[in-house]
XYZ file of C-alpha atoms in Angstrom:
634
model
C 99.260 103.197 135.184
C 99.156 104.371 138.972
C 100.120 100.660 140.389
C 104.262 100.216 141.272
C 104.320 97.270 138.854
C 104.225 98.130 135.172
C 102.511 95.610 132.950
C 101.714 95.177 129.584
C 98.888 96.816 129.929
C 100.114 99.867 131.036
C 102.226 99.894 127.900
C 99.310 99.329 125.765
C 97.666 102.540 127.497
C 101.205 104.443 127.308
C 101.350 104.165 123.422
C 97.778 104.104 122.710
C 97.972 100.653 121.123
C 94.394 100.308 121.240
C 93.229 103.494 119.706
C 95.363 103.554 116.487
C 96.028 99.748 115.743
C 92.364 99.071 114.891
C 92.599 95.460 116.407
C 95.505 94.521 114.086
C 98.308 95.002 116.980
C 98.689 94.699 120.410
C 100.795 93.897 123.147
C 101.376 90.504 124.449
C 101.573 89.270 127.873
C 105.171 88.786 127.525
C 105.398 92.771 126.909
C 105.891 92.545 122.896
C 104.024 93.575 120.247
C 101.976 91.079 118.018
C 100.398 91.711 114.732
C 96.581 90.592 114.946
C 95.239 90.309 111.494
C 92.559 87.325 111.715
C 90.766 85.475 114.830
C 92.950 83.099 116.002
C 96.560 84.545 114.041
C 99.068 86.605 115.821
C 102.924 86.944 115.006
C 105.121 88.189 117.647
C 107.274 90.991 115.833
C 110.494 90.339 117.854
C 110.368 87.337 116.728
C 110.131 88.255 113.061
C 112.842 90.574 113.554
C 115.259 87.874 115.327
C 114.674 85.557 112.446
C 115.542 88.176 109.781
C 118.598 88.920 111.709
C 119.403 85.557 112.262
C 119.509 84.778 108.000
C 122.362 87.652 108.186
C 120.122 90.367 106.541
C 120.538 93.864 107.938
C 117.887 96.265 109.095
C 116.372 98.431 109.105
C 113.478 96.344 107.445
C 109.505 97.093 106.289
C 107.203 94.299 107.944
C 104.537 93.945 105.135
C 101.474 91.627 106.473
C 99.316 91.008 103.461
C 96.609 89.541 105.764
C 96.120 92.523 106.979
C 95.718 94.815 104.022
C 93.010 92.009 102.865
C 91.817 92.031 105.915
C 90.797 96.184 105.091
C 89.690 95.243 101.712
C 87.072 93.155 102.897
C 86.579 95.490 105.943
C 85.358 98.090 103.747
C 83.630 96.096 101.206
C 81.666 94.588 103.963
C 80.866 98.046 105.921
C 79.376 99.108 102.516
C 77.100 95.557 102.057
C 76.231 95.909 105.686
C 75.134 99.423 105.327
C 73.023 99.207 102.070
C 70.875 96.082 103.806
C 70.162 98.220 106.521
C 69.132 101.282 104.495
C 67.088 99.192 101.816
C 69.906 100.360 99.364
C 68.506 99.714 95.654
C 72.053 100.020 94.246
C 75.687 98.346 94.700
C 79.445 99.257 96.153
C 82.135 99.049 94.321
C 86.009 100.044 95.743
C 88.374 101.142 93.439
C 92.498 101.452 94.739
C 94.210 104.313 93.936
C 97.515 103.020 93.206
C 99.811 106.337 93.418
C 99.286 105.959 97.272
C 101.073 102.814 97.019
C 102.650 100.911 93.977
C 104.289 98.361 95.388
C 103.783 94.958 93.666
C 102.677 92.980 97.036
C 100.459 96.088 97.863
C 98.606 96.158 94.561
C 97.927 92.285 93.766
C 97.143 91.789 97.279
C 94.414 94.207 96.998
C 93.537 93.059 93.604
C 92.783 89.474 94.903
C 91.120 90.145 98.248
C 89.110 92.329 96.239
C 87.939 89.921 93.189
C 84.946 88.833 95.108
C 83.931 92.515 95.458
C 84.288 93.729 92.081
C 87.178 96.189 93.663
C 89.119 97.718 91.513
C 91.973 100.360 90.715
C 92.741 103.831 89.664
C 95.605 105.015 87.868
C 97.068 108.575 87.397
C 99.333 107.933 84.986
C 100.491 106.157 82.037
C 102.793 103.928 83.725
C 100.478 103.421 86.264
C 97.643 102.461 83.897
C 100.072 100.203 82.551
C 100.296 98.314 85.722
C 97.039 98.201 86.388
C 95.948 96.837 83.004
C 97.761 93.856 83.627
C 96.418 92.594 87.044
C 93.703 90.131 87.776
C 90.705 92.169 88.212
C 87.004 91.073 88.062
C 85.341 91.497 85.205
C 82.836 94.324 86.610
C 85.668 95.862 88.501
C 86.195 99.836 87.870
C 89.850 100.645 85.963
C 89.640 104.418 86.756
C 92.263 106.266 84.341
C 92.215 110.225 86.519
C 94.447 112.672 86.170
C 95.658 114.771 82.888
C 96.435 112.649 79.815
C 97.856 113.128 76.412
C 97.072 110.816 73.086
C 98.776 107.791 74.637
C 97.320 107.520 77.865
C 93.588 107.434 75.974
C 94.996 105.424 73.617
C 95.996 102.389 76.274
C 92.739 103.268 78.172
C 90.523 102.540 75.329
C 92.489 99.294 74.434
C 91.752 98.226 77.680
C 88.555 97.969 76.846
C 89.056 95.806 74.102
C 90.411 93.360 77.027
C 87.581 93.176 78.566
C 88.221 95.213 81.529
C 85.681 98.120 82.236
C 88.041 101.211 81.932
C 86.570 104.549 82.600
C 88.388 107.965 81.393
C 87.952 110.921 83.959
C 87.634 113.988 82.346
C 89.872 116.144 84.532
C 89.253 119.217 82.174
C 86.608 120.239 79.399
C 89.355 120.185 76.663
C 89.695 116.608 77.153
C 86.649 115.608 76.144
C 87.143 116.272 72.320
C 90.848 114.649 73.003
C 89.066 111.297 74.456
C 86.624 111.616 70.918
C 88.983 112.049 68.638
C 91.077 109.106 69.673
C 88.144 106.713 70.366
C 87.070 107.422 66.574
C 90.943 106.808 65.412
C 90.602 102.979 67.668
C 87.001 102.301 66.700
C 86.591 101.886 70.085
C 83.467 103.091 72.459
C 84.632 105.078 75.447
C 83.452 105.239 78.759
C 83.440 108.275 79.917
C 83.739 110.203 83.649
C 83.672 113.558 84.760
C 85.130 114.943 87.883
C 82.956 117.779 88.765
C 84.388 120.824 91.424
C 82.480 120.837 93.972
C 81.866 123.733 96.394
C 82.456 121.365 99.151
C 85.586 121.206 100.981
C 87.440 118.591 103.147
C 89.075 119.073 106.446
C 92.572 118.605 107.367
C 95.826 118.990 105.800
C 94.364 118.750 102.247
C 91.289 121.114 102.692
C 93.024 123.239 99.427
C 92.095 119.784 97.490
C 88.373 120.748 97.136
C 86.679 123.914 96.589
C 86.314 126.699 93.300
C 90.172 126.102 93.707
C 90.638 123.005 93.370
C 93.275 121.372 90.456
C 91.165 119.119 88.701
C 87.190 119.130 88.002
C 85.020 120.813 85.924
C 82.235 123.292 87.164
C 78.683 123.235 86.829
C 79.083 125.245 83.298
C 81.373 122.794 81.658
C 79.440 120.063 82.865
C 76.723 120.604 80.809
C 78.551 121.473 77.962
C 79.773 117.927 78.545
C 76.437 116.680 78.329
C 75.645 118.507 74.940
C 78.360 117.832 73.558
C 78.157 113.925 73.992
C 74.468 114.219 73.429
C 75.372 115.444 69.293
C 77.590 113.048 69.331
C 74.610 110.376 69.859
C 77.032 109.453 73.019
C 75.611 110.218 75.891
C 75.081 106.697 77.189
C 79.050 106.956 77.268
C 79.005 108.945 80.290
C 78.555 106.657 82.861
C 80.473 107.781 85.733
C 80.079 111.508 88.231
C 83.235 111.587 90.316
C 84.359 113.765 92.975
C 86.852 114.576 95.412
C 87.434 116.827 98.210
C 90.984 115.763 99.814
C 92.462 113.013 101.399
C 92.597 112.046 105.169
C 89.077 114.249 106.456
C 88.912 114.082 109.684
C 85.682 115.363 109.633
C 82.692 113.150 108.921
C 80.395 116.304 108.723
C 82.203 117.310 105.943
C 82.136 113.925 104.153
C 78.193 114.225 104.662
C 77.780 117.851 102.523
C 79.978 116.721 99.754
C 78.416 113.126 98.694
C 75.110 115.490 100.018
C 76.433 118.102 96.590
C 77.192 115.044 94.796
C 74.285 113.120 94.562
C 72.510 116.427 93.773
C 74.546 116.668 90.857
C 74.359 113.034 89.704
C 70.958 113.523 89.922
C 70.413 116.517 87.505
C 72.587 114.648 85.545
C 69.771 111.856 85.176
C 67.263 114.419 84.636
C 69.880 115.826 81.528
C 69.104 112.194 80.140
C 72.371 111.321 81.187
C 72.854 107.344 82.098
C 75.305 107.852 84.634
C 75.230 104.659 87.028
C 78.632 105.317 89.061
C 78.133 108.176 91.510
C 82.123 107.912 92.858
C 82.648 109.950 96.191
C 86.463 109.787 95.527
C 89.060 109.178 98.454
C 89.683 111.114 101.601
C 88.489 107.908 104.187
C 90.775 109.223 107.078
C 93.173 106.887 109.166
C 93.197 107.633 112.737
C 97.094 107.958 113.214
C 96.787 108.960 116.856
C 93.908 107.192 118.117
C 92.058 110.481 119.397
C 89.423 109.849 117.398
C 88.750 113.484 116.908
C 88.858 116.363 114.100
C 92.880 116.394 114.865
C 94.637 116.662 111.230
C 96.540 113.268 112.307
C 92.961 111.540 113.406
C 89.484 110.899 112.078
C 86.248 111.170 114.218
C 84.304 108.319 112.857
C 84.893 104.602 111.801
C 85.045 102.963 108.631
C 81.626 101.506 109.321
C 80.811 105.008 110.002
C 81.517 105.997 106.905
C 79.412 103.818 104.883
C 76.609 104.295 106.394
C 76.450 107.596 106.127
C 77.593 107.537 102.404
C 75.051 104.611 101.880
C 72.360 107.370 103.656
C 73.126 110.393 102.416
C 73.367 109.029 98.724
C 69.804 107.310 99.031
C 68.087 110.006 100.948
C 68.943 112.865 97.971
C 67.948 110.085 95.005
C 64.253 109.503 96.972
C 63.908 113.121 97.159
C 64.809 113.678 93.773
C 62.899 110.600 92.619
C 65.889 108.998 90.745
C 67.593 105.255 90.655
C 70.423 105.013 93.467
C 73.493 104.350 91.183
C 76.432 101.971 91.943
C 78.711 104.058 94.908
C 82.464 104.247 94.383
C 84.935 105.311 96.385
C 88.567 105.260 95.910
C 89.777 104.723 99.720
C 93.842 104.081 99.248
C 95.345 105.175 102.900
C 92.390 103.529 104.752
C 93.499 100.033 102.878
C 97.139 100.582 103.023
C 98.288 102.589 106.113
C 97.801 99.677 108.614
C 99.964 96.631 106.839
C 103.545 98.346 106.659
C 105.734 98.378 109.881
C 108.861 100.029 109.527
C 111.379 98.363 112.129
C 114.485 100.717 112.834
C 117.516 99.630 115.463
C 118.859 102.148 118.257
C 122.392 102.302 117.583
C 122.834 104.894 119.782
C 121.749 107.886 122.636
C 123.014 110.716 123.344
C 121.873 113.837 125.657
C 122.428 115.499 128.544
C 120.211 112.908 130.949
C 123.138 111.566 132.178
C 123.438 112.667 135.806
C 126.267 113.529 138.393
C 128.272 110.988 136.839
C 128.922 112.395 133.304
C 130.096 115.972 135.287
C 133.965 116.563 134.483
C 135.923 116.806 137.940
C 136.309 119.824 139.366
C 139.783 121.699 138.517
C 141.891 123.229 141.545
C 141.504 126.808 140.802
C 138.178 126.050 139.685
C 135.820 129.238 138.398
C 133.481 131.017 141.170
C 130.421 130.794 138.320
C 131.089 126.788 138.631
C 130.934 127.075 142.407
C 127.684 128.999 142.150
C 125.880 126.537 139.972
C 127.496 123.677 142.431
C 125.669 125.473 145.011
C 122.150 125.997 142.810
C 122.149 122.121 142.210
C 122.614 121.563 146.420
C 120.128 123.613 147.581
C 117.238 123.560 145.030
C 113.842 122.641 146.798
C 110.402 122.659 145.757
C 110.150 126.609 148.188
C 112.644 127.956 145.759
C 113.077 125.990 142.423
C 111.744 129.091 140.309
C 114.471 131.179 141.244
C 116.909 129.178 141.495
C 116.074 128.051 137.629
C 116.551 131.685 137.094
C 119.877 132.244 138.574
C 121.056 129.153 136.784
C 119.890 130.370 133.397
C 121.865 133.847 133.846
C 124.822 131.471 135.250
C 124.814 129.710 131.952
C 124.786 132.277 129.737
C 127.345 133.935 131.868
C 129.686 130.961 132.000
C 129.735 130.926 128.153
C 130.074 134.638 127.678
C 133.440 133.874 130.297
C 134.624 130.918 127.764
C 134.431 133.583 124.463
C 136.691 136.394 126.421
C 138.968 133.638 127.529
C 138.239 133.855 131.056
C 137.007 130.479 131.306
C 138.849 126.972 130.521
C 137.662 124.190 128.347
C 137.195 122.300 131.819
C 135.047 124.378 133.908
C 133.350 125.193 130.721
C 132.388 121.256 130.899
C 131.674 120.996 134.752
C 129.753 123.873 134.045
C 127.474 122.847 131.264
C 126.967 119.079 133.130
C 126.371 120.661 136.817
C 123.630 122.881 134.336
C 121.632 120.060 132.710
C 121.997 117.792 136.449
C 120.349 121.136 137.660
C 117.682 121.191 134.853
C 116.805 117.433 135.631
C 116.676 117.730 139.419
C 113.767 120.539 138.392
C 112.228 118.319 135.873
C 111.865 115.558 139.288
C 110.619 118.372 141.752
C 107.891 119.969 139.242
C 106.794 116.859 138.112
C 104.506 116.375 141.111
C 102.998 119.955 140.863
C 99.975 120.682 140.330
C 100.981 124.256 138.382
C 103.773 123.940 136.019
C 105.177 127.622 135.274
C 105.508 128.815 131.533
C 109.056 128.835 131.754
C 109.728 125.561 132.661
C 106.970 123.589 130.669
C 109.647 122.541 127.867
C 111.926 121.195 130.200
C 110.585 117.657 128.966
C 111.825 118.112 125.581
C 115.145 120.512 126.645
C 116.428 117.039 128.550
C 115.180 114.353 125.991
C 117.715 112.190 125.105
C 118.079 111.455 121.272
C 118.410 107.887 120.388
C 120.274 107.238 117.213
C 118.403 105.261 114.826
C 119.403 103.336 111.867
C 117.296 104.352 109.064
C 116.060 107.743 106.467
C 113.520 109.765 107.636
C 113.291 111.395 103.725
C 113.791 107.793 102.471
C 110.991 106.174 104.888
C 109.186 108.847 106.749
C 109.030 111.627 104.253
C 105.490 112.914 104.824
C 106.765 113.455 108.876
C 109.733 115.682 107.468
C 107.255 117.598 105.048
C 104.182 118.441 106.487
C 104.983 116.998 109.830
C 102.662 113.633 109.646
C 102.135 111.598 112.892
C 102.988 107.999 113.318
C 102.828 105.944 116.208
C 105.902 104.901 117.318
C 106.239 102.055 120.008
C 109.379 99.856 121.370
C 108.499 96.317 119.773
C 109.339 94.236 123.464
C 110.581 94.953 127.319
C 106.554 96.451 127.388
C 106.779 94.864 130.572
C 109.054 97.264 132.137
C 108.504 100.967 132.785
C 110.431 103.016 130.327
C 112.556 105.139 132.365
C 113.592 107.883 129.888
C 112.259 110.436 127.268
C 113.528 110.931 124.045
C 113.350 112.056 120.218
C 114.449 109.967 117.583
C 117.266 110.845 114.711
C 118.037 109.524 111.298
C 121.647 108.580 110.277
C 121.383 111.652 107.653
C 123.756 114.254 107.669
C 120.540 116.517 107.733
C 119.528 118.500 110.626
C 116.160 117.955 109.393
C 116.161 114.113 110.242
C 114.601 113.877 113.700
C 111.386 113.088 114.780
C 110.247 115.546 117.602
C 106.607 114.862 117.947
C 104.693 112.610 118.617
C 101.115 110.957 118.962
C 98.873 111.651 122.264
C 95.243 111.040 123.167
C 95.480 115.055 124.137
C 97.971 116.731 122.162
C 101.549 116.300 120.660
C 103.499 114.854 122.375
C 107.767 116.434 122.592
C 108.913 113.330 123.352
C 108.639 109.322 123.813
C 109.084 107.275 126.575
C 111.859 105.002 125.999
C 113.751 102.002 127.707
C 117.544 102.282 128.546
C 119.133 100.000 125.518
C 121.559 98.880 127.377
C 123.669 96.463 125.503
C 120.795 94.257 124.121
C 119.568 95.014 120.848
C 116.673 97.956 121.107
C 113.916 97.766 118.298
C 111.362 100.510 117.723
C 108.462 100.062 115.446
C 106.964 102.663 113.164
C 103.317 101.589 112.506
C 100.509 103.118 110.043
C 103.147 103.906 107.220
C 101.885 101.628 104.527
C 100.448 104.816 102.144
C 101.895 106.972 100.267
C 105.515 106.714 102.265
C 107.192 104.328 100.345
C 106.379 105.784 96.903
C 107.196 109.507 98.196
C 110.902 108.300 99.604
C 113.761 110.996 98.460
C 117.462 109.453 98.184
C 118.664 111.755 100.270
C 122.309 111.459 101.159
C 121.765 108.299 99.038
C 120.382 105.954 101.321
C 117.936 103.940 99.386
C 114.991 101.533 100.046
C 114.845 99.649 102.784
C 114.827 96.023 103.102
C 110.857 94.248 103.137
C 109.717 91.333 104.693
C 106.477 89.833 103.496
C 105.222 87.979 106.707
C 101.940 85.802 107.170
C 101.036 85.290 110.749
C 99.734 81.575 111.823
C 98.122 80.212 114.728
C 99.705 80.045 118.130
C 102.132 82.598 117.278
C 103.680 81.661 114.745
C 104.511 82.958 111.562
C 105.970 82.550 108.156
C 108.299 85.102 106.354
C 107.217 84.239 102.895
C 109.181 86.452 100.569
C 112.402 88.925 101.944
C 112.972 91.509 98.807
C 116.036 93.348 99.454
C 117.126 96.962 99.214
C 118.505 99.497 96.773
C 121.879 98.644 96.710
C 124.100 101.328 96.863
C 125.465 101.065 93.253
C 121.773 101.496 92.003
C 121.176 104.598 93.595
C 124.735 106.244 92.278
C 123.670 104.985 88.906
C 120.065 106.410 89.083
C 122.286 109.620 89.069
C 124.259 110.047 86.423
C 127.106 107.892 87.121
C 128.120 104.196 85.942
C 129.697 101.359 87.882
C 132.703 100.604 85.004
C 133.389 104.885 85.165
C 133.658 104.455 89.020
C 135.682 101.492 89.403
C 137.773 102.511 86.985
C 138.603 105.637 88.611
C 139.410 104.105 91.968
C 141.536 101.191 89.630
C 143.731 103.970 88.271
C 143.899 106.146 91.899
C 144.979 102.786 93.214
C 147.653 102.172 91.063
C 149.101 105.589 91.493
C 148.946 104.974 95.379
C 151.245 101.644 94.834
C 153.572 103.325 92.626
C 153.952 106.179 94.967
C 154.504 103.032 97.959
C 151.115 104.486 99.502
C 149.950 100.801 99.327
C 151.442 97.723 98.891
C 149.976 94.199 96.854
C 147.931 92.943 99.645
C 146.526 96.273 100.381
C 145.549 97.241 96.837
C 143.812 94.128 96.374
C 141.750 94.779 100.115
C 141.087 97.951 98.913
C 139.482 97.461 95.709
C 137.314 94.390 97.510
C 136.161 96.939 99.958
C 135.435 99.424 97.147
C 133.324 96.511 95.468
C 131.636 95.361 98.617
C 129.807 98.939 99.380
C 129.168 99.611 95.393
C 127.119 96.127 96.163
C 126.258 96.572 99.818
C 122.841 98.268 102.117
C 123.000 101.810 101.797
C 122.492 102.048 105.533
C 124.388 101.043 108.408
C 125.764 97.174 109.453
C 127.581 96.467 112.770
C 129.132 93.196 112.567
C 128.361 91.570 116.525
């Protein structure tokens, strides 16, 4: 990063490539960024992108790689195997997806097959989602975990699911369940199988810490448990309860944590044994952090372990409390969801614009003849700043601005030096932001100056619609320009949405040390500028709003082959915008209807004539069936 020429690998260290892709991207010699999901296969995401232009379909666009979401599926299946041979490990591992974090059809059956081998399974929270899940190709031994509160119906598909063969388990998210799950099973004639999520007094670490704890939302305590036990236990059932489960929160970022809570929970399976339970599923639940901003530290946006990690010390802990307590290591499940998903989706967004105040002397209105003396003064601040006086002279400018619009409200002031005034201010501000940036002190005062002269580049997508966990409890994700990596970015900015939302801006951003205010960014010039948004593939695209109506983005299913190359396999389009008006309230006939009978008032009225009516209601009919989100024809 210190040499004069800037290389790719300089860009790879810039935007921490290395640290958050887990081996699945990098950045080619060429500058641009290739998706990695085997040895020997790499797609070049320009590329990808200039093809899917190319067909005439619009962007923005989601960059699914299914390779690489097997790729996780076995990662973790194998860090598990690998772990239990080196520990001795009497028992087995056995996944199970939680599909809330990600429904999507190419999501789910990917993981489904990948994970056939493995017995992996799925989870579902709901009754439509149990629905789905019912009819995929699992294994035979794979876990169908049914979580979550649930009514007549929901047991009611759960236990038939058993009749097809596939080894459904019912979590008990609350005592009163229990005689709910009996009652039904005796209706069916059908033999549950039973699990109980227990409360642990563990907790997690990170932004869903609340999820464990006396406090938690689901789980029955120690209490209930055992009324569990007895109650199964008259009903000559207590070989029914076959699975322990716990959670603590998603993304922990703390593998200490991790370590006391399977530590609780094999504590409690193993009571459980002694009750004369036959529980043979110990499941540890989710929470297998994703290290967003490669910092590989207790940061709520990072994790400070590795997958591998992970299982080992799950595989350890879990075998270490069963010796002790001279009891048979059960079958270890974990429902992992963002680990498996977060790496495959890449959300590609076009720059359609910048604006800001970084653009020199030469955006600075001319000077008017009887030009105001507070002009002149800040004229003279932006000649004679130095490195001997900078502070004050940032001073005087600062009470010169505030002066100068203060000037403009009384009338004092014209719309012109109001201009020069606020363009000679920002030239000043970046003339500081050049001097300080060699210090070796940077005063308080000036330390935002960075973000105060970002530019904001205009980007063509949602933030609610694709990025809503960044808008609602400020998520990192690792933004990176997908080519020119082998140039030095010359500016800073922020990103914005097309929204009309004030909200819709992304203002921080990943680091190694801290957040980051802004990104280094290329000039676009006039050639198309691509920015990718990587890690995104959990929980975003199920949590999108429609806010101002802008729907799902277009997806491209891409498998990456040798040399380069690379095969877009499926392209599934977007909501269209008549789909998302319908989804509230209205109907296509009521609409075009309505704009049928304004039109022929306009023509009476001579507002419009044949050929324009006729344009009209095409256009009209175009955008009912068009991409919610911008298209710029070349």
């Amino acid at each position: 990063m210190n040499s004069t020429r800037f290389t790719p690998a300089d860009a790879a260290e810039l935007y921490g490539i290395h640290n958050w892709s887990s081996g699945y991207f990098r950045v080619s010699d060429k500058g641009e960024v290739e998706v990695t999901p085997g040895p020997g296969l790499n797609a070049v995401l320009p590329d990808i992108v200039d093809e899917i232009v190319a067909r005439g379909e619009s962007l923005p666009v989601i960059l699914r790689f299914p390779q690489v979401l097997a790729g996780r599926v076995r990662q973790l299946n194998e860090a598990f195997r690998t772990a239990m041979r080196e520990y001795d490990y009497q028992g087995r591992y056995q996944g199970v997806f939680p599909i809330k974090v990600n429904q999507r059809r190419m999501v789910v059956e990917t993981i489904a097959s990948a994970g056939y081998e493995y017995a992996h399974g799925l989870e579902a929270g709901s009754k439509a989602e149990l629905a789905l899940c019912l009819a995929q190709n699992l294994h035979p031994d794979a876990l169908l975990c049914c979580n979550g509160f649930k009514d007549d119906g929901f047991i009611k598909l759960a236990l038939w699911g058993r009749s097809l063969g596939k080894n459904v388990v019912i979590t008990l998210e609350k005592f009163s369940e229990l005689e709910r799950v009996l009652k039904v099973a005796r209706q069916l004639g059908i033999r549950p199988a039973i699990g109980v999520r227990f409360k642990l007094n563990a907790r997690g670490s990170g932004q869903w810490e609340e999820s464990g704890g006396d406090q938690a939302k689901f789980g029955l305590n120690a209490g209930e448990l055992l009324q569990v036990v007895e109650r199964l236990r008259q009903e000559d059932m207590l070989d029914a309860l076959v699975m322990l489960h716990t959670h603590i929160g998603s993304q922990i970022t703390d593998i200490r944590r991790i370590k006391v809570a399977v530590r609780e929970a094999t504590q409690v399976y193993s009571d459980l044994v002694d009750e004369g339970a036959q529980v043979k599923y110990l499941n540890v639940g989710g929470g297998l952090g994703v290290d967003y901003d490669g910092s590989k530290t207790t940061f709520y946006a990072s994790a400070n372990y590795t997958l591998a990690e992970y299982a080992a010390d799950v595989v350890y802990t879990v075998q270490e409390v069963c010796k002790s307590n001279e009891v048979r290591q059960p079958t270890i499940v974990s429902e992992s969801g963002r680990a498996l998903t977060a790496h495959h989706a890449v959300l590609v967004v076009p720059v359609i614009d910048v604006t800001g105040p970084t653009r020199g002397l030469q955006s600075i209105p001319e000077a008017a003849e009887d030009q105001h003396q507070i002009v002149k003064d800040l004229e003279e601040i932006l000649a004679n700043i130095n490195t001997r006086n900078y502070r004050e002279m940032y001073n005087d400018a600062v009470g010169d601005k505030e002066t100068l619009h203060n000037l403009f409200n009384l009338g004092y002031l014209t719309l012109r030096d109001r201009a020069r005034g606020e363009a000679l201010f920002n030239a000043i501000l970046q003339k500081l932001a050049k001097l300080v940036a060699g210090l070796a002190y940077v005063p308080d005062e000036l330390e935002d100056l960075p973000k105060v002269l970002a530019d904001k580049y205009i980007c063509n997508f949602s933030l609610f619609q694709s990025l809503p966990d960044n808008w609602a409890i400020q998520a990192l994700f690792p933004v990176t320009p997908l080519d020119r990596l082998d140039e030095r970015p010359t500016r800073q900015g922020t990103l914005v949405d097309i929204t009309c939302d004030s909200d819709g801006k992304i203002e921080k951003f990943i680091d190694l040390r801290d957040v980051k205010a802004t990104l280094p960014l290329h000039d676009p010039g006039t050639r198309p500028y691509y920015l990718g948004i990587f890690l995104m593939g959990a929980y975003q695209d199920v949590l999108g709003s429609a806010h101002n109506l802008f729907g799902k983005v277009n997806e491209a299913h891409v498998t990456a082959r040798p040399g380069g190359k690379h095969l877009v396999e499926l392209f599934v389009r977007g909501q269209k915008a008549r789909r998302l008006i319908e989804s509230m309230g209205y109907e296509e006939d009521m609409l075009r209807g309505s704009i049928r009978a304004q039109v022929d008032r306009a023509r009476a009225a001579g507002r419009l004539d044949d050929t324009q009516t006729v344009e009209l209601e095409e256009d009209y009919g175009e955008e009912l069936l068009g991409y919610t989100y911008l298209e710029y024809e070349e």
